């Protein structure tokens, strides 16, 4: 005799009970029964529905969060190639790497970003700590230096940062994205580290072959001196600087309107600023501004011009002067910059309106930026001890978008693995021998794959190697086992050679190094 069921038993019983309870609720409502009675029966219905738990199918939208994206293997292969170029450049210039947490105490980030502070992602209270996701890699670096009492380091850091921005993913603006930072901390002679940062940006953009670019240079000291000369009240320096920073994205008329209508600047002061921020050039512009009596009377402006002259001279020695432009419209709105600032912009050629043969470069997108921030570490040090710093951040997302578009246009295959050898066989019952050969190659440091089928077809294995760009196949069969040899096939030329098994590693290494 079957044992009686305990309670509602399986899910079929639960569903039947829900159906019956639903009928009871509907009947009571039709009869306009006592509301308390209806509520009581509804509670029973809800309780029954809860018992279904996760068994009920859940409807949800399959998408990545706003401002984020997935990367497929092909995209990741392109991305890793860009990372490799950047890291090689950083290491070539003597940098070592560090890592910091993805979130910081909120107080660490507060007061460092000016008007951009509204873009910081705040997290829920975690055990009494108020945390925020890191906005960039510079402030965590300054905190790291102060906390570990480090006075001198040349470091690079590649990691994700987060900004609660309005994403424009077609233009490479995300809420979650990588930054690639290079920074030099320490007390050194004027403008030498700054010039190396400019050189690094030029090297990376040239090696990636992303097209024409210009590295815009300016100086926060010069900007503040210019604001003072133009009549900007000192308490408005930062907010006016933030407005000027938008000149690469909008027209002067809009920036002027923001300064006058929103930030209360006098019209004549805004117009005077407009005369300066339209200027750009190289050493000749420094000389021109040094002839400006008002600028030279201001201590900050004079110091800024002297630094710019030295920086441009060093850029000439480093062979990158032809890639830089001293541009008074460059402001960079972050509060922590104290001296030289720079921004690399990809350019396109635009014919002049007079129909002449000359053309002028037009900015089409910022791909790197940075500057000097001598006061940031001191904000974290209990004694306010300053550690001079200068650094640059590479805009990896925009560069990646460009490289991906180039790969699409080329319509070539992009290797998504680094496999060097594919172990194959055309005969049945060779799985164990293929596994032994695979293990031999793995232990010899060769990147190797094999089919996961017991008896794969030889043509399918050849096709797999071709589709995945694997340069060589190691082929074995009963005859090869008897003779103690392995056949090596070149995937691209389809030429085959046979080698003694004991010499296979040596021969494979030779061919891999030559391919």
Coordinates of C-alpha atoms in Angstrom, one line a residue:
X1 CA 0.0 0.0 0.0
X2 CA 1.4 3.4 -1.0
X3 CA 2.3 5.8 1.8
X4 CA 0.1 8.8 2.0
X5 CA 1.5 12.1 0.6
X6 CA 2.8 14.6 3.1
X7 CA 1.2 18.1 2.6
X8 CA 0.9 19.3 -0.9
X9 CA 3.6 16.9 -2.3
X10 CA 5.0 17.8 -5.7
X11 CA 4.6 20.9 -7.9
X12 CA 1.5 19.5 -9.6
X13 CA -0.3 19.4 -6.3
X14 CA 0.8 23.0 -5.6
X15 CA -0.5 24.2 -9.0
X16 CA -3.8 22.4 -8.5
X17 CA -4.2 24.0 -5.1
X18 CA -3.4 27.4 -6.6
X19 CA -6.1 26.8 -9.2
X20 CA -8.7 25.9 -6.6
X21 CA -7.8 28.8 -4.3
X22 CA -8.0 31.2 -7.3
X23 CA -11.5 30.0 -7.9
X24 CA -12.4 30.6 -4.3
X25 CA -11.1 34.2 -4.5
X26 CA -12.9 34.9 -7.8
X27 CA -16.2 33.5 -6.4
X28 CA -15.9 35.6 -3.2
X29 CA -15.3 38.7 -5.3
X30 CA -18.2 38.0 -7.5
X31 CA -20.4 37.5 -4.5
X32 CA -19.0 40.7 -3.0
X33 CA -18.2 38.9 0.2
X34 CA -16.8 40.5 3.3
X35 CA -13.5 42.3 2.4
X36 CA -11.7 40.7 5.4
X37 CA -12.7 37.2 4.1
X38 CA -11.5 38.1 0.6
X39 CA -8.1 39.3 2.0
X40 CA -7.7 36.1 4.0
X41 CA -8.3 33.9 1.0
X42 CA -6.0 36.1 -1.1
X43 CA -3.2 35.7 1.5
X44 CA -3.7 31.9 1.2
X45 CA -3.4 32.2 -2.6
X46 CA -0.2 34.2 -2.4
X47 CA 1.3 31.8 0.1
X48 CA 0.6 28.9 -2.3
X49 CA 2.2 30.8 -5.2
X50 CA 5.3 31.4 -3.1
X51 CA 5.8 27.7 -2.8
X52 CA 6.4 27.5 -6.6
X53 CA 9.6 29.5 -5.9
X54 CA 12.1 29.4 -8.7
X55 CA 10.1 26.7 -10.6
X56 CA 8.1 29.5 -12.2
X57 CA 9.7 30.8 -15.4
X58 CA 11.1 34.3 -14.9
X59 CA 10.8 36.9 -17.6
X60 CA 13.8 39.3 -17.9
X61 CA 15.6 41.3 -20.5
X62 CA 18.9 40.0 -21.8
X63 CA 21.1 43.0 -22.1
X64 CA 24.2 44.6 -20.6
X65 CA 23.7 47.5 -18.3
X66 CA 23.5 51.0 -19.8
X67 CA 27.0 52.3 -20.7
X68 CA 28.7 48.8 -20.7
X69 CA 29.3 46.2 -23.4
X70 CA 30.5 42.6 -23.9
X71 CA 33.5 41.8 -26.0
X72 CA 33.6 38.7 -28.2
X73 CA 36.9 36.7 -28.8
X74 CA 37.7 38.6 -32.0
X75 CA 37.3 42.0 -30.3
X76 CA 39.3 40.8 -27.3
X77 CA 42.1 39.7 -29.6
X78 CA 42.3 43.3 -31.1
X79 CA 42.0 44.8 -27.6
X80 CA 44.8 42.7 -26.3
X81 CA 47.0 43.8 -29.2
X82 CA 46.4 47.4 -28.3
X83 CA 47.2 46.7 -24.6
X84 CA 50.4 45.0 -25.6
X85 CA 51.6 48.0 -27.6
X86 CA 50.8 50.3 -24.7
X87 CA 52.4 48.2 -22.0
X88 CA 55.5 47.6 -24.1
X89 CA 55.9 51.4 -24.5
X90 CA 55.4 51.9 -20.7
X91 CA 58.0 49.3 -19.9
X92 CA 60.4 50.7 -22.5
X93 CA 60.4 53.9 -20.5
X94 CA 61.2 52.1 -17.3
X95 CA 57.8 51.9 -15.6
X96 CA 56.7 49.3 -13.0
X97 CA 53.1 48.4 -12.4
X98 CA 50.8 48.5 -9.3
X99 CA 47.1 47.8 -8.6
X100 CA 44.5 49.4 -6.3
X101 CA 41.0 48.5 -5.2
X102 CA 38.1 49.1 -7.6
X103 CA 36.4 51.1 -4.9
X104 CA 37.7 53.7 -2.4
X105 CA 36.4 55.4 0.7
X106 CA 34.1 58.1 -0.6
X107 CA 36.1 60.8 1.3
X108 CA 39.2 59.8 -0.7
X109 CA 37.5 60.8 -4.0
X110 CA 35.6 63.8 -2.7
X111 CA 36.8 67.3 -3.7
X112 CA 39.2 66.1 -6.4
X113 CA 37.2 66.3 -9.6
X114 CA 35.5 69.7 -9.6
X115 CA 32.2 69.7 -11.4
X116 CA 32.7 66.1 -12.5
X117 CA 32.2 64.9 -8.9
X118 CA 28.6 64.4 -9.8
X119 CA 29.7 61.5 -12.0
X120 CA 31.1 59.4 -9.1
X121 CA 29.3 56.1 -8.5
X122 CA 28.4 55.9 -4.7
X123 CA 27.9 52.5 -3.1
X124 CA 25.6 51.4 -0.3
X125 CA 26.9 51.6 3.3
X126 CA 29.1 48.6 3.7
X127 CA 29.6 47.8 7.4
X128 CA 30.0 51.5 8.4
X129 CA 32.3 52.4 5.4
X130 CA 30.9 54.8 2.8
X131 CA 32.4 53.7 -0.5
X132 CA 32.5 54.9 -4.1
X133 CA 33.7 53.2 -7.3
X134 CA 36.9 54.8 -8.5
X135 CA 36.4 57.6 -11.1
X136 CA 40.0 57.4 -12.4
X137 CA 43.4 55.9 -11.5
X138 CA 45.1 59.1 -10.6
X139 CA 43.5 59.8 -7.2
X140 CA 43.9 56.2 -6.0
X141 CA 47.6 56.5 -7.1
X142 CA 48.0 59.6 -5.0
X143 CA 46.4 57.9 -2.0
X144 CA 48.7 54.9 -2.5
X145 CA 51.8 57.1 -2.5
X146 CA 50.7 59.0 0.7
X147 CA 49.6 55.8 2.5
X148 CA 52.9 54.0 1.7
X149 CA 55.1 57.1 2.1
X150 CA 56.5 56.7 -1.4
X151 CA 58.4 59.7 -2.7
X152 CA 59.6 58.5 -6.0
X153 CA 58.1 56.0 -8.5
X154 CA 57.5 55.6 -12.3
X155 CA 54.4 53.4 -12.6
X156 CA 51.8 52.3 -15.0
X157 CA 48.3 51.0 -14.1
X158 CA 45.7 49.5 -16.5
X159 CA 42.3 48.9 -14.9
X160 CA 38.6 49.7 -15.1
X161 CA 37.1 52.9 -13.8
X162 CA 33.5 54.0 -13.5
X163 CA 31.5 57.2 -14.3
X164 CA 27.8 57.8 -13.9
X165 CA 27.8 59.6 -17.2
X166 CA 25.4 59.8 -20.1
X167 CA 27.0 57.2 -22.3
X168 CA 27.7 57.7 -26.0
X169 CA 29.0 54.3 -26.9
X170 CA 29.3 55.1 -30.6
X171 CA 31.9 57.7 -29.6
X172 CA 33.7 55.5 -27.1
X173 CA 32.1 57.0 -23.9
X174 CA 31.1 54.4 -21.4
X175 CA 30.1 54.1 -17.8
X176 CA 32.6 51.2 -17.3
X177 CA 35.9 51.4 -19.2
X178 CA 39.6 50.9 -19.0
X179 CA 42.2 53.5 -18.4
X180 CA 45.9 53.1 -19.1
X181 CA 47.9 55.4 -16.9
X182 CA 51.6 56.3 -16.8
X183 CA 52.8 58.5 -14.0
X184 CA 56.2 59.8 -12.7
X185 CA 56.3 60.8 -9.1
X186 CA 59.3 62.5 -7.5
X187 CA 61.3 65.7 -7.2
X188 CA 63.0 66.2 -10.5
X189 CA 64.3 69.1 -12.6
X190 CA 61.7 71.2 -14.4
X191 CA 59.8 69.7 -17.4
X192 CA 62.0 66.6 -18.0
X193 CA 59.3 64.1 -16.8
X194 CA 56.6 66.2 -18.5
X195 CA 58.4 66.0 -21.8
X196 CA 58.8 62.2 -21.5
X197 CA 55.0 61.8 -21.0
X198 CA 54.4 63.7 -24.2
X199 CA 56.9 61.5 -26.0
X200 CA 55.1 58.4 -24.7
X201 CA 51.8 59.5 -26.1
X202 CA 53.4 60.2 -29.5
X203 CA 55.1 56.8 -29.5
X204 CA 51.9 54.9 -28.7
X205 CA 49.7 56.7 -31.2
X206 CA 52.3 56.3 -33.9
X207 CA 52.8 52.6 -33.2
X208 CA 49.1 51.9 -33.2
X209 CA 48.9 53.7 -36.6
X210 CA 45.5 55.3 -35.8
X211 CA 46.0 58.2 -38.2
X212 CA 47.1 61.8 -37.8
X213 CA 47.1 63.3 -34.4
X214 CA 48.1 66.4 -32.5
X215 CA 49.1 66.7 -28.8
X216 CA 47.7 69.9 -27.4
X217 CA 49.8 71.5 -24.6
X218 CA 48.9 74.2 -22.1
X219 CA 49.7 75.1 -18.5
X220 CA 47.4 75.6 -15.5
X221 CA 49.6 78.4 -14.1
X222 CA 49.4 80.2 -17.5
X223 CA 45.6 79.7 -17.6
X224 CA 45.2 81.1 -14.0
X225 CA 47.5 84.0 -14.9
X226 CA 45.5 84.7 -18.1
X227 CA 42.2 84.6 -16.1
X228 CA 43.7 87.1 -13.6
X229 CA 44.9 89.4 -16.4
X230 CA 41.4 89.2 -18.0
X231 CA 39.7 90.2 -14.8
X232 CA 38.3 86.9 -13.6
X233 CA 37.8 86.9 -9.8
X234 CA 40.1 84.3 -8.2
X235 CA 37.2 82.4 -6.6
X236 CA 35.9 81.7 -10.2
X237 CA 39.1 80.4 -11.7
X238 CA 38.1 76.8 -11.4
X239 CA 34.5 77.1 -12.6
X240 CA 35.6 79.3 -15.6
X241 CA 38.4 76.8 -16.4
X242 CA 35.7 74.1 -16.5
X243 CA 33.7 76.2 -19.0
X244 CA 36.8 76.8 -21.2
X245 CA 37.4 73.0 -21.1
X246 CA 34.3 72.5 -23.2
X247 CA 35.7 74.4 -26.2
X248 CA 36.8 71.1 -27.9
X249 CA 33.2 70.0 -27.8
X250 CA 31.2 73.1 -28.5
X251 CA 31.4 76.7 -30.0
X252 CA 33.0 79.7 -28.3
X253 CA 29.6 81.4 -28.3
X254 CA 28.1 78.6 -26.1
X255 CA 31.1 78.7 -23.7
X256 CA 30.9 82.5 -23.5
X257 CA 27.1 82.2 -22.8
X258 CA 27.9 79.7 -20.0
X259 CA 30.5 82.0 -18.4
X260 CA 28.3 85.1 -18.6
X261 CA 24.7 83.8 -18.1
X262 CA 25.3 80.9 -15.8
X263 CA 28.5 81.8 -14.0
X264 CA 28.0 85.5 -13.7
X265 CA 31.2 86.7 -15.5
X266 CA 31.2 90.2 -16.9
X267 CA 30.8 90.3 -20.7
X268 CA 34.0 92.3 -21.3
X269 CA 36.0 89.7 -19.2
X270 CA 34.6 86.8 -21.2
X271 CA 35.5 88.6 -24.5
X272 CA 39.0 89.2 -23.3
X273 CA 39.3 85.5 -22.5
X274 CA 38.0 84.8 -26.0
X275 CA 41.0 86.7 -27.5
X276 CA 43.5 84.4 -25.8
X277 CA 41.8 81.0 -26.1
X278 CA 41.8 81.3 -29.9
X279 CA 45.6 81.3 -30.0
X280 CA 47.7 78.2 -30.8
X281 CA 51.1 77.5 -32.1
X282 CA 54.5 76.4 -30.8
X283 CA 57.6 78.3 -29.6
X284 CA 56.7 81.4 -31.7
X285 CA 53.4 81.7 -29.6
X286 CA 55.4 81.5 -26.4
X287 CA 57.6 84.4 -27.7
X288 CA 54.5 86.3 -28.7
X289 CA 52.9 86.0 -25.3
X290 CA 56.2 87.0 -23.6
X291 CA 55.8 90.3 -25.5
X292 CA 52.4 90.8 -23.7
X293 CA 53.2 93.3 -20.9
X294 CA 50.1 92.4 -18.9
X295 CA 50.9 88.6 -19.0
X296 CA 54.5 89.1 -18.0
X297 CA 53.5 91.3 -15.1
X298 CA 51.5 88.4 -13.7
X299 CA 53.7 85.9 -11.7
X300 CA 51.7 82.8 -12.6
X301 CA 51.5 83.6 -16.3
X302 CA 55.2 84.4 -16.5
X303 CA 56.1 81.1 -14.8
X304 CA 53.7 79.2 -17.0
X305 CA 55.2 80.7 -20.2
X306 CA 58.8 79.9 -19.0
X307 CA 57.7 76.3 -18.3
X308 CA 56.1 76.0 -21.7
X309 CA 59.2 77.3 -23.5
X310 CA 61.3 74.7 -21.7
X311 CA 58.8 71.9 -22.4
X312 CA 58.6 72.7 -26.1
X313 CA 62.4 72.7 -26.3
X314 CA 62.6 69.3 -24.7
X315 CA 59.8 68.0 -27.1
X316 CA 62.1 69.2 -29.9
X317 CA 65.0 67.2 -28.5
X318 CA 62.7 64.1 -28.1
X319 CA 61.7 64.4 -31.8
X320 CA 58.0 65.1 -31.2
X321 CA 57.7 68.9 -31.6
X322 CA 56.0 68.4 -35.0
X323 CA 53.2 66.5 -33.2
X324 CA 52.5 69.1 -30.5
X325 CA 50.5 72.4 -30.4
X326 CA 50.7 75.0 -27.7
X327 CA 46.9 75.7 -27.4
X328 CA 45.5 78.2 -25.0
X329 CA 42.0 76.8 -25.3
X330 CA 43.1 73.5 -23.6
X331 CA 41.9 73.7 -20.0
X332 CA 41.1 70.1 -18.7
X333 CA 38.4 70.7 -16.0
X334 CA 39.8 68.4 -13.2
X335 CA 40.7 70.4 -10.1
X336 CA 43.9 68.6 -9.2
X337 CA 46.0 69.8 -12.2
X338 CA 48.7 72.4 -11.1
X339 CA 51.0 72.9 -14.1
X340 CA 51.4 71.4 -17.6
X341 CA 48.3 69.8 -19.1
X342 CA 48.0 68.0 -22.4
X343 CA 45.5 66.2 -24.6
X344 CA 46.1 64.1 -27.7
X345 CA 43.5 64.5 -30.4
X346 CA 43.0 62.5 -33.7
X347 CA 42.8 64.9 -36.6
X348 CA 41.3 65.1 -40.1
X349 CA 42.3 67.4 -42.9
X350 CA 39.8 70.2 -43.7
X351 CA 40.2 72.5 -46.6
X352 CA 40.2 76.2 -45.9
X353 CA 37.1 78.2 -46.7
X354 CA 39.0 80.5 -49.2
X355 CA 39.4 77.5 -51.5
X356 CA 43.2 77.6 -51.3
X357 CA 45.5 74.7 -51.4
X358 CA 46.3 74.8 -47.7
X359 CA 44.5 72.7 -45.2
X360 CA 44.1 72.8 -41.4
X361 CA 43.8 69.9 -38.9
X362 CA 40.4 69.5 -37.3
X363 CA 40.0 67.5 -34.1
X364 CA 37.8 64.4 -34.3
X365 CA 38.3 62.9 -30.9
X366 CA 40.5 62.9 -27.8
X367 CA 42.5 59.7 -27.2
X368 CA 44.8 60.7 -24.3
X369 CA 45.1 63.3 -21.7
X370 CA 47.0 64.2 -18.5
X371 CA 49.2 66.8 -16.8
X372 CA 51.0 67.8 -13.7
X373 CA 49.4 67.4 -10.2
X374 CA 51.9 68.4 -7.6
X375 CA 49.4 69.0 -4.8
X376 CA 47.3 65.8 -4.9
X377 CA 49.4 63.5 -2.8
X378 CA 49.7 66.2 -0.1
X379 CA 45.9 66.2 0.3
X380 CA 46.2 62.7 1.7
X381 CA 49.4 63.1 3.8
X382 CA 48.7 64.0 7.5
X383 CA 51.5 66.6 7.4
X384 CA 50.6 67.8 3.9
X385 CA 53.9 66.6 2.4
X386 CA 53.8 67.1 -1.3
X387 CA 55.1 64.6 -3.9
X388 CA 55.3 66.2 -7.4
X389 CA 53.6 64.1 -10.0
X390 CA 53.0 64.2 -13.7
X391 CA 51.2 61.6 -15.8
X392 CA 49.1 60.7 -18.8
X393 CA 46.0 58.5 -19.4
X394 CA 45.5 56.7 -22.7
X395 CA 41.9 56.6 -23.9
X396 CA 41.8 52.9 -24.6
X397 CA 38.1 52.6 -25.5
X398 CA 38.3 55.1 -28.3
X399 CA 41.5 53.6 -29.6
X400 CA 40.0 50.2 -29.4
X401 CA 36.9 51.3 -31.4
X402 CA 39.3 52.7 -34.1
X403 CA 41.4 49.5 -34.3
X404 CA 38.2 47.4 -34.5
X405 CA 36.8 49.5 -37.3
X406 CA 40.2 49.2 -39.2
X407 CA 40.1 45.4 -38.7
X408 CA 36.5 45.3 -40.1
X409 CA 37.5 47.4 -43.1
X410 CA 40.5 45.1 -43.8
X411 CA 38.1 42.1 -43.7
X412 CA 41.0 39.8 -42.7
X413 CA 40.9 37.1 -40.1
X414 CA 41.8 38.0 -36.6
X415 CA 43.4 35.3 -34.5
X416 CA 41.6 34.8 -31.2
X417 CA 44.0 32.2 -29.8
X418 CA 47.7 31.8 -29.7
X419 CA 47.7 28.0 -30.5
X420 CA 50.8 27.0 -32.4
X421 CA 50.2 23.3 -33.1
X422 CA 47.0 21.2 -33.6
X423 CA 47.5 17.5 -32.9
X424 CA 45.6 15.5 -35.5
X425 CA 45.0 11.9 -36.7
X426 CA 42.9 10.5 -39.6
X427 CA 42.7 7.0 -38.1
X428 CA 40.3 5.6 -35.5
X429 CA 41.3 4.7 -31.9
X430 CA 44.1 7.3 -31.8
X431 CA 42.8 9.4 -29.0
X432 CA 45.2 8.2 -26.4
X433 CA 48.2 8.7 -28.7
X434 CA 47.0 12.2 -29.6
X435 CA 46.7 13.0 -25.9
X436 CA 50.2 11.7 -25.2
X437 CA 51.6 13.9 -28.1
X438 CA 49.6 16.9 -26.8
X439 CA 51.1 16.4 -23.4
X440 CA 54.6 16.2 -24.8
X441 CA 54.1 19.5 -26.6
X442 CA 52.5 21.2 -23.6
X443 CA 55.4 20.2 -21.3
X444 CA 57.8 21.5 -23.9
X445 CA 56.1 25.0 -23.7
X446 CA 54.2 24.7 -27.1
X447 CA 50.7 26.1 -27.2
X448 CA 48.7 23.0 -28.4
X449 CA 45.2 21.8 -29.0
X450 CA 43.5 18.6 -30.1
X451 CA 39.9 17.6 -31.0
X452 CA 37.7 16.5 -28.1
X453 CA 36.1 13.8 -30.3
X454 CA 37.4 10.2 -30.1
X455 CA 37.5 9.7 -33.8
X456 CA 37.4 13.0 -35.6
X457 CA 37.7 13.2 -39.4
X458 CA 41.0 14.4 -40.7
X459 CA 39.6 17.0 -43.0
X460 CA 37.6 18.5 -40.2
X461 CA 40.8 18.8 -38.2
X462 CA 42.6 20.5 -41.1
X463 CA 39.6 22.9 -41.4
X464 CA 39.7 23.8 -37.7
X465 CA 43.4 24.7 -37.9
X466 CA 42.8 26.9 -41.0
X467 CA 39.7 28.6 -39.5
X468 CA 41.6 29.4 -36.3
X469 CA 44.9 30.4 -37.9
X470 CA 46.9 27.6 -36.2
X471 CA 50.1 27.5 -38.2
X472 CA 51.1 23.9 -37.8
X473 CA 49.5 20.4 -37.4
X474 CA 51.3 17.4 -35.8
X475 CA 49.8 14.3 -37.5
X476 CA 50.1 10.8 -36.2
X477 CA 48.8 7.4 -37.3
X478 CA 49.6 3.7 -36.9
X479 CA 52.5 3.9 -39.4
X480 CA 54.0 7.0 -37.7
X481 CA 53.8 5.2 -34.3
X482 CA 55.5 2.1 -35.8
X483 CA 58.3 4.3 -37.3
X484 CA 58.6 6.5 -34.3
X485 CA 58.0 9.7 -36.3
X486 CA 55.5 12.6 -36.4
X487 CA 54.3 14.3 -39.6
X488 CA 54.3 18.2 -39.4
X489 CA 52.0 20.1 -41.8
X490 CA 52.2 23.8 -42.5
X491 CA 48.6 25.0 -42.5
X492 CA 49.1 27.9 -44.9
X493 CA 51.3 26.1 -47.5
X494 CA 50.0 22.6 -46.8
X495 CA 53.5 21.2 -47.1
X496 CA 54.3 18.2 -44.9
X497 CA 57.6 17.0 -43.4
X498 CA 58.3 14.0 -41.2
X499 CA 60.6 14.1 -38.1
X500 CA 61.7 11.6 -35.5
X501 CA 59.5 11.9 -32.4
X502 CA 62.5 12.8 -30.2
X503 CA 63.3 15.8 -32.4
X504 CA 59.8 17.1 -32.7
X505 CA 60.0 19.7 -30.0
X506 CA 63.2 21.2 -31.5
X507 CA 61.7 21.3 -35.0
X508 CA 58.4 22.8 -33.9
X509 CA 60.3 25.5 -31.9
X510 CA 62.4 26.3 -35.0
X511 CA 59.3 26.6 -37.2
X512 CA 57.3 28.6 -34.7
X513 CA 60.1 31.1 -34.2
X514 CA 60.3 31.6 -38.0
X515 CA 56.6 31.9 -38.6

